[in-house]
JSON list of C-alpha atoms in Angstrom, two decimals:
[
{"chain": "A", "resi": 20, "resn": "UNK", "atom": "CA", "xyz": [108.10, 109.45, 314.79]},
{"chain": "A", "resi": 21, "resn": "UNK", "atom": "CA", "xyz": [110.62, 107.59, 316.98]},
{"chain": "A", "resi": 22, "resn": "UNK", "atom": "CA", "xyz": [112.91, 107.17, 313.97]},
{"chain": "A", "resi": 23, "resn": "UNK", "atom": "CA", "xyz": [112.63, 110.87, 313.22]},
{"chain": "A", "resi": 24, "resn": "UNK", "atom": "CA", "xyz": [113.44, 111.77, 316.81]},
{"chain": "A", "resi": 25, "resn": "UNK", "atom": "CA", "xyz": [116.47, 109.44, 316.82]},
{"chain": "A", "resi": 26, "resn": "UNK", "atom": "CA", "xyz": [117.66, 111.01, 313.58]},
{"chain": "A", "resi": 27, "resn": "UNK", "atom": "CA", "xyz": [117.32, 114.47, 315.07]},
{"chain": "A", "resi": 28, "resn": "UNK", "atom": "CA", "xyz": [119.26, 113.43, 318.18]},
{"chain": "A", "resi": 29, "resn": "UNK", "atom": "CA", "xyz": [122.03, 111.93, 316.05]},
{"chain": "A", "resi": 30, "resn": "UNK", "atom": "CA", "xyz": [122.25, 115.08, 313.99]},
{"chain": "A", "resi": 31, "resn": "UNK", "atom": "CA", "xyz": [122.55, 117.19, 317.14]},
{"chain": "A", "resi": 32, "resn": "UNK", "atom": "CA", "xyz": [125.14, 114.90, 318.69]},
{"chain": "A", "resi": 33, "resn": "UNK", "atom": "CA", "xyz": [127.18, 115.00, 315.48]},
{"chain": "A", "resi": 34, "resn": "UNK", "atom": "CA", "xyz": [126.95, 118.78, 315.22]},
{"chain": "A", "resi": 35, "resn": "UNK", "atom": "CA", "xyz": [130.24, 119.58, 317.10]},
{"chain": "A", "resi": 36, "resn": "UNK", "atom": "CA", "xyz": [132.11, 117.16, 314.84]},
{"chain": "A", "resi": 37, "resn": "UNK", "atom": "CA", "xyz": [130.65, 118.73, 311.74]},
{"chain": "A", "resi": 38, "resn": "UNK", "atom": "CA", "xyz": [131.48, 122.21, 313.02]},
{"chain": "A", "resi": 39, "resn": "UNK", "atom": "CA", "xyz": [135.08, 121.15, 313.71]},
{"chain": "A", "resi": 40, "resn": "UNK", "atom": "CA", "xyz": [135.32, 119.62, 310.26]},
{"chain": "A", "resi": 41, "resn": "UNK", "atom": "CA", "xyz": [134.00, 122.79, 308.57]},
{"chain": "A", "resi": 42, "resn": "UNK", "atom": "CA", "xyz": [136.32, 125.00, 310.63]},
{"chain": "A", "resi": 43, "resn": "UNK", "atom": "CA", "xyz": [139.29, 122.84, 309.62]},
{"chain": "A", "resi": 44, "resn": "UNK", "atom": "CA", "xyz": [138.25, 123.15, 305.98]},
{"chain": "A", "resi": 45, "resn": "UNK", "atom": "CA", "xyz": [137.94, 126.93, 306.42]},
{"chain": "A", "resi": 46, "resn": "UNK", "atom": "CA", "xyz": [141.42, 127.13, 307.92]},
{"chain": "A", "resi": 47, "resn": "UNK", "atom": "CA", "xyz": [142.88, 125.15, 305.01]},
{"chain": "A", "resi": 48, "resn": "UNK", "atom": "CA", "xyz": [141.12, 127.45, 302.57]},
{"chain": "A", "resi": 49, "resn": "UNK", "atom": "CA", "xyz": [142.44, 130.55, 304.35]},
{"chain": "A", "resi": 50, "resn": "UNK", "atom": "CA", "xyz": [145.97, 129.13, 304.32]},
{"chain": "A", "resi": 51, "resn": "UNK", "atom": "CA", "xyz": [145.66, 128.39, 300.59]},
{"chain": "A", "resi": 52, "resn": "UNK", "atom": "CA", "xyz": [144.38, 131.93, 300.00]},
{"chain": "A", "resi": 53, "resn": "UNK", "atom": "CA", "xyz": [147.29, 133.47, 301.91]},
{"chain": "A", "resi": 54, "resn": "UNK", "atom": "CA", "xyz": [149.73, 131.31, 299.94]},
{"chain": "A", "resi": 55, "resn": "UNK", "atom": "CA", "xyz": [148.12, 132.33, 296.67]},
{"chain": "A", "resi": 56, "resn": "UNK", "atom": "CA", "xyz": [148.26, 136.02, 297.62]},
{"chain": "A", "resi": 57, "resn": "UNK", "atom": "CA", "xyz": [151.90, 135.64, 298.61]},
{"chain": "A", "resi": 58, "resn": "UNK", "atom": "CA", "xyz": [152.68, 133.93, 295.30]},
{"chain": "A", "resi": 59, "resn": "UNK", "atom": "CA", "xyz": [150.82, 136.66, 293.41]},
{"chain": "A", "resi": 60, "resn": "UNK", "atom": "CA", "xyz": [152.83, 139.37, 295.15]},
{"chain": "A", "resi": 61, "resn": "UNK", "atom": "CA", "xyz": [156.08, 137.64, 294.30]},
{"chain": "A", "resi": 62, "resn": "UNK", "atom": "CA", "xyz": [155.27, 137.15, 290.61]},
{"chain": "A", "resi": 63, "resn": "UNK", "atom": "CA", "xyz": [153.64, 140.51, 290.01]},
{"chain": "A", "resi": 64, "resn": "UNK", "atom": "CA", "xyz": [155.18, 142.25, 286.99]},
{"chain": "A", "resi": 65, "resn": "UNK", "atom": "CA", "xyz": [155.97, 145.91, 287.58]},
{"chain": "A", "resi": 66, "resn": "UNK", "atom": "CA", "xyz": [157.22, 148.13, 284.76]},
{"chain": "A", "resi": 67, "resn": "UNK", "atom": "CA", "xyz": [160.46, 149.89, 285.74]},
{"chain": "A", "resi": 68, "resn": "UNK", "atom": "CA", "xyz": [159.43, 152.88, 283.63]},
{"chain": "A", "resi": 69, "resn": "UNK", "atom": "CA", "xyz": [156.70, 154.13, 281.30]},
{"chain": "A", "resi": 70, "resn": "UNK", "atom": "CA", "xyz": [157.15, 152.62, 277.87]},
{"chain": "A", "resi": 71, "resn": "UNK", "atom": "CA", "xyz": [155.76, 150.53, 275.06]},
{"chain": "A", "resi": 72, "resn": "UNK", "atom": "CA", "xyz": [155.38, 146.75, 275.03]},
{"chain": "A", "resi": 73, "resn": "UNK", "atom": "CA", "xyz": [156.76, 145.47, 271.73]},
{"chain": "A", "resi": 74, "resn": "UNK", "atom": "CA", "xyz": [156.52, 141.74, 272.43]},
{"chain": "A", "resi": 75, "resn": "UNK", "atom": "CA", "xyz": [154.63, 139.42, 274.81]},
{"chain": "A", "resi": 76, "resn": "UNK", "atom": "CA", "xyz": [156.15, 135.94, 275.17]},
{"chain": "A", "resi": 77, "resn": "UNK", "atom": "CA", "xyz": [153.81, 134.38, 277.78]},
{"chain": "A", "resi": 78, "resn": "UNK", "atom": "CA", "xyz": [150.11, 134.45, 278.40]},
{"chain": "A", "resi": 79, "resn": "UNK", "atom": "CA", "xyz": [147.68, 133.87, 281.25]},
{"chain": "A", "resi": 80, "resn": "UNK", "atom": "CA", "xyz": [147.93, 130.31, 282.54]},
{"chain": "A", "resi": 81, "resn": "UNK", "atom": "CA", "xyz": [151.42, 129.64, 281.14]},
{"chain": "A", "resi": 82, "resn": "UNK", "atom": "CA", "xyz": [153.98, 128.11, 283.50]},
{"chain": "A", "resi": 83, "resn": "UNK", "atom": "CA", "xyz": [157.25, 130.00, 283.72]},
{"chain": "A", "resi": 84, "resn": "UNK", "atom": "CA", "xyz": [160.55, 129.59, 285.49]},
{"chain": "A", "resi": 85, "resn": "UNK", "atom": "CA", "xyz": [163.12, 132.03, 286.79]},
{"chain": "A", "resi": 86, "resn": "UNK", "atom": "CA", "xyz": [164.80, 133.68, 283.83]},
{"chain": "A", "resi": 87, "resn": "UNK", "atom": "CA", "xyz": [161.94, 133.11, 281.39]},
{"chain": "A", "resi": 88, "resn": "UNK", "atom": "CA", "xyz": [161.51, 136.00, 278.96]},
{"chain": "A", "resi": 89, "resn": "UNK", "atom": "CA", "xyz": [158.06, 137.47, 279.58]},
{"chain": "A", "resi": 90, "resn": "UNK", "atom": "CA", "xyz": [158.18, 140.22, 276.99]},
{"chain": "A", "resi": 91, "resn": "UNK", "atom": "CA", "xyz": [160.06, 143.19, 275.62]},
{"chain": "A", "resi": 92, "resn": "UNK", "atom": "CA", "xyz": [159.49, 146.75, 276.81]},
{"chain": "A", "resi": 93, "resn": "UNK", "atom": "CA", "xyz": [161.22, 149.90, 275.60]},
{"chain": "A", "resi": 94, "resn": "UNK", "atom": "CA", "xyz": [161.12, 153.64, 276.09]},
{"chain": "A", "resi": 95, "resn": "UNK", "atom": "CA", "xyz": [160.76, 155.60, 272.83]},
{"chain": "A", "resi": 96, "resn": "UNK", "atom": "CA", "xyz": [163.50, 158.02, 273.92]},
{"chain": "A", "resi": 97, "resn": "UNK", "atom": "CA", "xyz": [165.91, 155.09, 274.25]},
{"chain": "A", "resi": 98, "resn": "UNK", "atom": "CA", "xyz": [165.41, 154.01, 270.65]},
{"chain": "A", "resi": 99, "resn": "UNK", "atom": "CA", "xyz": [168.25, 154.42, 268.22]},
{"chain": "A", "resi": 100, "resn": "UNK", "atom": "CA", "xyz": [167.87, 154.96, 264.50]},
{"chain": "A", "resi": 101, "resn": "UNK", "atom": "CA", "xyz": [170.45, 153.57, 262.10]},
{"chain": "A", "resi": 102, "resn": "UNK", "atom": "CA", "xyz": [170.86, 154.66, 258.49]},
{"chain": "A", "resi": 103, "resn": "UNK", "atom": "CA", "xyz": [173.25, 153.92, 255.65]},
{"chain": "A", "resi": 104, "resn": "UNK", "atom": "CA", "xyz": [175.26, 157.01, 254.67]},
{"chain": "A", "resi": 105, "resn": "UNK", "atom": "CA", "xyz": [176.55, 157.02, 251.07]},
{"chain": "A", "resi": 106, "resn": "UNK", "atom": "CA", "xyz": [180.33, 157.09, 250.87]},
{"chain": "A", "resi": 107, "resn": "UNK", "atom": "CA", "xyz": [180.42, 160.49, 249.12]},
{"chain": "A", "resi": 108, "resn": "UNK", "atom": "CA", "xyz": [178.98, 162.17, 252.25]},
{"chain": "A", "resi": 109, "resn": "UNK", "atom": "CA", "xyz": [181.05, 160.34, 254.88]},
{"chain": "A", "resi": 110, "resn": "UNK", "atom": "CA", "xyz": [184.03, 162.71, 254.75]},
{"chain": "A", "resi": 111, "resn": "UNK", "atom": "CA", "xyz": [181.82, 165.77, 255.26]},
{"chain": "A", "resi": 112, "resn": "UNK", "atom": "CA", "xyz": [179.99, 164.16, 258.15]},
{"chain": "A", "resi": 113, "resn": "UNK", "atom": "CA", "xyz": [183.18, 162.95, 259.88]},
{"chain": "A", "resi": 114, "resn": "UNK", "atom": "CA", "xyz": [184.62, 166.45, 259.64]},
{"chain": "A", "resi": 115, "resn": "UNK", "atom": "CA", "xyz": [181.47, 167.95, 261.17]},
{"chain": "A", "resi": 116, "resn": "UNK", "atom": "CA", "xyz": [181.53, 165.45, 264.05]},
{"chain": "A", "resi": 117, "resn": "UNK", "atom": "CA", "xyz": [185.23, 166.18, 264.68]},
{"chain": "A", "resi": 118, "resn": "UNK", "atom": "CA", "xyz": [184.31, 169.87, 264.95]},
{"chain": "A", "resi": 119, "resn": "UNK", "atom": "CA", "xyz": [181.49, 168.93, 267.37]},
{"chain": "A", "resi": 120, "resn": "UNK", "atom": "CA", "xyz": [178.83, 170.25, 265.03]},
{"chain": "A", "resi": 121, "resn": "UNK", "atom": "CA", "xyz": [175.30, 169.00, 265.59]},
{"chain": "A", "resi": 122, "resn": "UNK", "atom": "CA", "xyz": [173.72, 167.32, 262.57]},
{"chain": "A", "resi": 123, "resn": "UNK", "atom": "CA", "xyz": [169.95, 166.90, 262.71]},
{"chain": "A", "resi": 124, "resn": "UNK", "atom": "CA", "xyz": [167.73, 164.46, 260.87]},
{"chain": "A", "resi": 125, "resn": "UNK", "atom": "CA", "xyz": [164.01, 163.82, 260.72]},
{"chain": "A", "resi": 126, "resn": "UNK", "atom": "CA", "xyz": [161.35, 161.59, 259.27]},
{"chain": "A", "resi": 127, "resn": "UNK", "atom": "CA", "xyz": [157.59, 161.72, 259.47]},
{"chain": "A", "resi": 128, "resn": "UNK", "atom": "CA", "xyz": [155.82, 158.42, 260.17]},
{"chain": "A", "resi": 129, "resn": "UNK", "atom": "CA", "xyz": [152.07, 158.87, 259.75]},
{"chain": "A", "resi": 130, "resn": "UNK", "atom": "CA", "xyz": [152.73, 162.51, 258.89]},
{"chain": "A", "resi": 131, "resn": "UNK", "atom": "CA", "xyz": [154.09, 163.30, 262.38]},
{"chain": "A", "resi": 132, "resn": "UNK", "atom": "CA", "xyz": [157.61, 164.74, 262.42]},
{"chain": "A", "resi": 133, "resn": "UNK", "atom": "CA", "xyz": [160.20, 162.99, 264.60]},
{"chain": "A", "resi": 134, "resn": "UNK", "atom": "CA", "xyz": [163.56, 164.71, 265.15]},
{"chain": "A", "resi": 135, "resn": "UNK", "atom": "CA", "xyz": [166.91, 163.00, 265.68]},
{"chain": "A", "resi": 136, "resn": "UNK", "atom": "CA", "xyz": [170.56, 163.98, 266.15]},
{"chain": "A", "resi": 137, "resn": "UNK", "atom": "CA", "xyz": [173.52, 162.17, 264.62]},
{"chain": "A", "resi": 138, "resn": "UNK", "atom": "CA", "xyz": [175.38, 160.47, 267.45]},
{"chain": "A", "resi": 139, "resn": "UNK", "atom": "CA", "xyz": [178.18, 158.52, 265.74]},
{"chain": "A", "resi": 140, "resn": "UNK", "atom": "CA", "xyz": [179.37, 156.72, 262.65]},
{"chain": "A", "resi": 141, "resn": "UNK", "atom": "CA", "xyz": [180.37, 153.11, 262.41]},
{"chain": "A", "resi": 142, "resn": "UNK", "atom": "CA", "xyz": [184.09, 152.47, 262.05]},
{"chain": "A", "resi": 143, "resn": "UNK", "atom": "CA", "xyz": [183.40, 149.77, 259.47]},
{"chain": "A", "resi": 144, "resn": "UNK", "atom": "CA", "xyz": [182.55, 150.36, 255.83]},
{"chain": "A", "resi": 145, "resn": "UNK", "atom": "CA", "xyz": [179.56, 148.37, 254.62]},
{"chain": "A", "resi": 146, "resn": "UNK", "atom": "CA", "xyz": [180.26, 146.01, 251.69]},
{"chain": "A", "resi": 147, "resn": "UNK", "atom": "CA", "xyz": [177.39, 147.63, 249.80]},
{"chain": "A", "resi": 148, "resn": "UNK", "atom": "CA", "xyz": [179.20, 150.97, 250.00]},
{"chain": "A", "resi": 149, "resn": "UNK", "atom": "CA", "xyz": [178.81, 153.59, 252.68]},
{"chain": "A", "resi": 150, "resn": "UNK", "atom": "CA", "xyz": [178.91, 153.75, 256.45]},
{"chain": "A", "resi": 151, "resn": "UNK", "atom": "CA", "xyz": [176.20, 153.09, 259.01]},
{"chain": "A", "resi": 152, "resn": "UNK", "atom": "CA", "xyz": [175.20, 156.11, 261.08]},
{"chain": "A", "resi": 153, "resn": "UNK", "atom": "CA", "xyz": [173.39, 156.07, 264.43]},
{"chain": "A", "resi": 154, "resn": "UNK", "atom": "CA", "xyz": [170.97, 158.75, 265.62]},
{"chain": "A", "resi": 155, "resn": "UNK", "atom": "CA", "xyz": [169.57, 159.49, 269.09]},
{"chain": "A", "resi": 156, "resn": "UNK", "atom": "CA", "xyz": [166.16, 160.99, 269.77]},
{"chain": "A", "resi": 157, "resn": "UNK", "atom": "CA", "xyz": [165.86, 164.77, 269.98]},
{"chain": "A", "resi": 158, "resn": "UNK", "atom": "CA", "xyz": [162.13, 165.43, 269.73]},
{"chain": "A", "resi": 159, "resn": "UNK", "atom": "CA", "xyz": [159.54, 162.68, 269.57]},
{"chain": "A", "resi": 160, "resn": "UNK", "atom": "CA", "xyz": [155.77, 162.82, 269.35]},
{"chain": "A", "resi": 161, "resn": "UNK", "atom": "CA", "xyz": [153.44, 160.46, 271.18]},
{"chain": "A", "resi": 162, "resn": "UNK", "atom": "CA", "xyz": [150.89, 160.97, 268.39]},
{"chain": "A", "resi": 163, "resn": "UNK", "atom": "CA", "xyz": [152.83, 158.46, 266.30]},
{"chain": "A", "resi": 164, "resn": "UNK", "atom": "CA", "xyz": [154.68, 155.99, 268.54]},
{"chain": "A", "resi": 165, "resn": "UNK", "atom": "CA", "xyz": [157.74, 154.39, 267.02]},
{"chain": "A", "resi": 166, "resn": "UNK", "atom": "CA", "xyz": [158.06, 150.65, 266.73]},
{"chain": "A", "resi": 167, "resn": "UNK", "atom": "CA", "xyz": [161.41, 148.90, 266.79]},
{"chain": "A", "resi": 168, "resn": "UNK", "atom": "CA", "xyz": [162.34, 147.43, 263.43]},
{"chain": "A", "resi": 169, "resn": "UNK", "atom": "CA", "xyz": [160.32, 149.85, 261.29]},
{"chain": "A", "resi": 170, "resn": "UNK", "atom": "CA", "xyz": [161.86, 151.38, 258.16]},
{"chain": "A", "resi": 171, "resn": "UNK", "atom": "CA", "xyz": [161.51, 155.04, 257.23]},
{"chain": "A", "resi": 172, "resn": "UNK", "atom": "CA", "xyz": [163.10, 157.52, 254.84]},
{"chain": "A", "resi": 173, "resn": "UNK", "atom": "CA", "xyz": [165.45, 159.65, 256.97]},
{"chain": "A", "resi": 174, "resn": "UNK", "atom": "CA", "xyz": [166.41, 163.18, 255.90]},
{"chain": "A", "resi": 175, "resn": "UNK", "atom": "CA", "xyz": [169.80, 164.36, 257.22]},
{"chain": "A", "resi": 176, "resn": "UNK", "atom": "CA", "xyz": [170.72, 168.07, 257.25]},
{"chain": "A", "resi": 177, "resn": "UNK", "atom": "CA", "xyz": [174.34, 168.38, 256.12]},
{"chain": "A", "resi": 178, "resn": "UNK", "atom": "CA", "xyz": [176.60, 171.34, 257.04]},
{"chain": "A", "resi": 179, "resn": "UNK", "atom": "CA", "xyz": [176.25, 174.44, 254.89]},
{"chain": "A", "resi": 180, "resn": "UNK", "atom": "CA", "xyz": [178.63, 174.76, 251.93]},
{"chain": "A", "resi": 181, "resn": "UNK", "atom": "CA", "xyz": [180.05, 177.69, 249.98]},
{"chain": "A", "resi": 182, "resn": "UNK", "atom": "CA", "xyz": [180.47, 178.23, 246.23]},
{"chain": "A", "resi": 183, "resn": "UNK", "atom": "CA", "xyz": [177.61, 175.88, 245.44]},
{"chain": "A", "resi": 184, "resn": "UNK", "atom": "CA", "xyz": [174.49, 176.16, 243.31]},
{"chain": "A", "resi": 185, "resn": "UNK", "atom": "CA", "xyz": [171.31, 174.11, 243.07]},
{"chain": "A", "resi": 186, "resn": "UNK", "atom": "CA", "xyz": [170.05, 172.70, 239.78]},
{"chain": "A", "resi": 187, "resn": "UNK", "atom": "CA", "xyz": [167.13, 170.45, 238.80]},
{"chain": "A", "resi": 188, "resn": "UNK", "atom": "CA", "xyz": [167.91, 166.76, 239.00]},
{"chain": "A", "resi": 189, "resn": "UNK", "atom": "CA", "xyz": [167.02, 166.35, 235.34]},
{"chain": "A", "resi": 190, "resn": "UNK", "atom": "CA", "xyz": [170.13, 168.29, 234.18]},
{"chain": "A", "resi": 191, "resn": "UNK", "atom": "CA", "xyz": [172.55, 165.85, 235.84]},
{"chain": "A", "resi": 192, "resn": "UNK", "atom": "CA", "xyz": [174.37, 163.25, 233.74]},
{"chain": "A", "resi": 193, "resn": "UNK", "atom": "CA", "xyz": [176.16, 160.32, 235.38]},
{"chain": "A", "resi": 194, "resn": "UNK", "atom": "CA", "xyz": [175.87, 162.21, 238.69]},
{"chain": "A", "resi": 195, "resn": "UNK", "atom": "CA", "xyz": [179.03, 164.17, 237.81]},
{"chain": "A", "resi": 196, "resn": "UNK", "atom": "CA", "xyz": [178.30, 166.21, 234.69]},
{"chain": "A", "resi": 197, "resn": "UNK", "atom": "CA", "xyz": [176.08, 169.03, 233.52]},
{"chain": "A", "resi": 198, "resn": "UNK", "atom": "CA", "xyz": [175.95, 170.97, 230.27]},
{"chain": "A", "resi": 199, "resn": "UNK", "atom": "CA", "xyz": [175.80, 174.71, 229.74]},
{"chain": "A", "resi": 200, "resn": "UNK", "atom": "CA", "xyz": [175.21, 176.75, 226.63]},
{"chain": "A", "resi": 201, "resn": "UNK", "atom": "CA", "xyz": [178.17, 178.92, 225.68]},
{"chain": "A", "resi": 202, "resn": "UNK", "atom": "CA", "xyz": [178.46, 180.68, 222.32]},
{"chain": "A", "resi": 203, "resn": "UNK", "atom": "CA", "xyz": [175.38, 178.74, 221.21]},
{"chain": "A", "resi": 204, "resn": "UNK", "atom": "CA", "xyz": [177.15, 175.44, 221.84]},
{"chain": "A", "resi": 205, "resn": "UNK", "atom": "CA", "xyz": [176.83, 172.89, 224.61]},
{"chain": "A", "resi": 206, "resn": "UNK", "atom": "CA", "xyz": [179.78, 172.77, 226.95]},
{"chain": "A", "resi": 207, "resn": "UNK", "atom": "CA", "xyz": [180.28, 169.89, 229.39]},
{"chain": "A", "resi": 208, "resn": "UNK", "atom": "CA", "xyz": [181.20, 170.71, 232.98]},
{"chain": "A", "resi": 209, "resn": "UNK", "atom": "CA", "xyz": [182.53, 168.34, 235.61]},
{"chain": "A", "resi": 210, "resn": "UNK", "atom": "CA", "xyz": [180.81, 168.95, 238.95]},
{"chain": "A", "resi": 211, "resn": "UNK", "atom": "CA", "xyz": [180.84, 167.59, 242.47]},
{"chain": "A", "resi": 212, "resn": "UNK", "atom": "CA", "xyz": [177.50, 166.48, 243.79]},
{"chain": "A", "resi": 213, "resn": "UNK", "atom": "CA", "xyz": [177.14, 167.79, 247.37]},
{"chain": "A", "resi": 214, "resn": "UNK", "atom": "CA", "xyz": [173.63, 166.67, 248.23]},
{"chain": "A", "resi": 215, "resn": "UNK", "atom": "CA", "xyz": [170.00, 167.62, 247.81]},
{"chain": "A", "resi": 216, "resn": "UNK", "atom": "CA", "xyz": [168.35, 170.93, 248.59]},
{"chain": "A", "resi": 217, "resn": "UNK", "atom": "CA", "xyz": [164.80, 170.33, 249.78]},
{"chain": "A", "resi": 218, "resn": "UNK", "atom": "CA", "xyz": [162.11, 172.96, 249.42]},
{"chain": "A", "resi": 219, "resn": "UNK", "atom": "CA", "xyz": [160.23, 173.70, 252.62]},
{"chain": "A", "resi": 220, "resn": "UNK", "atom": "CA", "xyz": [157.12, 174.73, 250.70]},
{"chain": "A", "resi": 221, "resn": "UNK", "atom": "CA", "xyz": [156.40, 171.98, 248.17]},
{"chain": "A", "resi": 222, "resn": "UNK", "atom": "CA", "xyz": [158.80, 169.19, 249.24]},
{"chain": "A", "resi": 223, "resn": "UNK", "atom": "CA", "xyz": [160.55, 169.23, 245.87]},
{"chain": "A", "resi": 224, "resn": "UNK", "atom": "CA", "xyz": [164.30, 168.73, 245.70]},
{"chain": "A", "resi": 225, "resn": "UNK", "atom": "CA", "xyz": [167.19, 170.14, 243.66]},
{"chain": "A", "resi": 226, "resn": "UNK", "atom": "CA", "xyz": [170.74, 168.89, 243.38]},
{"chain": "A", "resi": 227, "resn": "UNK", "atom": "CA", "xyz": [173.40, 170.92, 245.14]},
{"chain": "A", "resi": 228, "resn": "UNK", "atom": "CA", "xyz": [176.59, 170.98, 243.05]},
{"chain": "A", "resi": 229, "resn": "UNK", "atom": "CA", "xyz": [179.97, 172.69, 242.87]},
{"chain": "A", "resi": 230, "resn": "UNK", "atom": "CA", "xyz": [182.39, 172.91, 239.96]},
{"chain": "A", "resi": 231, "resn": "UNK", "atom": "CA", "xyz": [185.51, 170.76, 240.28]},
{"chain": "A", "resi": 232, "resn": "UNK", "atom": "CA", "xyz": [187.56, 173.28, 238.26]}
]
């Protein structure tokens, strides 16, 4: 019993020291917490605008330095579509742009129509033939978000033309000739291919041509 009493007395006499030690530990913990909260506030990532994340370069627990690329974010309306324009259409398109005519284009990823407007043509001719065209967004749908780097078939509406007719693609020969029946004989005609005329009902296409004579 005497040993137990002495142990109790020692515990009581040591109590202020233990309290001071625990309070010091608490203060260190609070300081560490404040430092961690301050660090968290400084490294918090805030999006400058609503958009889509196309790439994440770091993950939870990774160490980063100032200037480290964390990821790539873009706004769909800031996307630009590029397309190769065949050389035979470049003159018509340049003339329309010089006259400040608006040329629209569209494609339908996942069956959802996305509308674009021709913004400019490249000044350099591609070695493969043709010129690169750049389109800006006109009407986009959030039902089918665009992803940078995707490839789609783009349909460009060219300016209207006069003295032109549409024929089935199967009647074209070498892209410059058609045949007509005259006096029960086939007669070859040289034509200029102007583009395709797309049907709005069944999505079929016919070739728009004009005689070169």
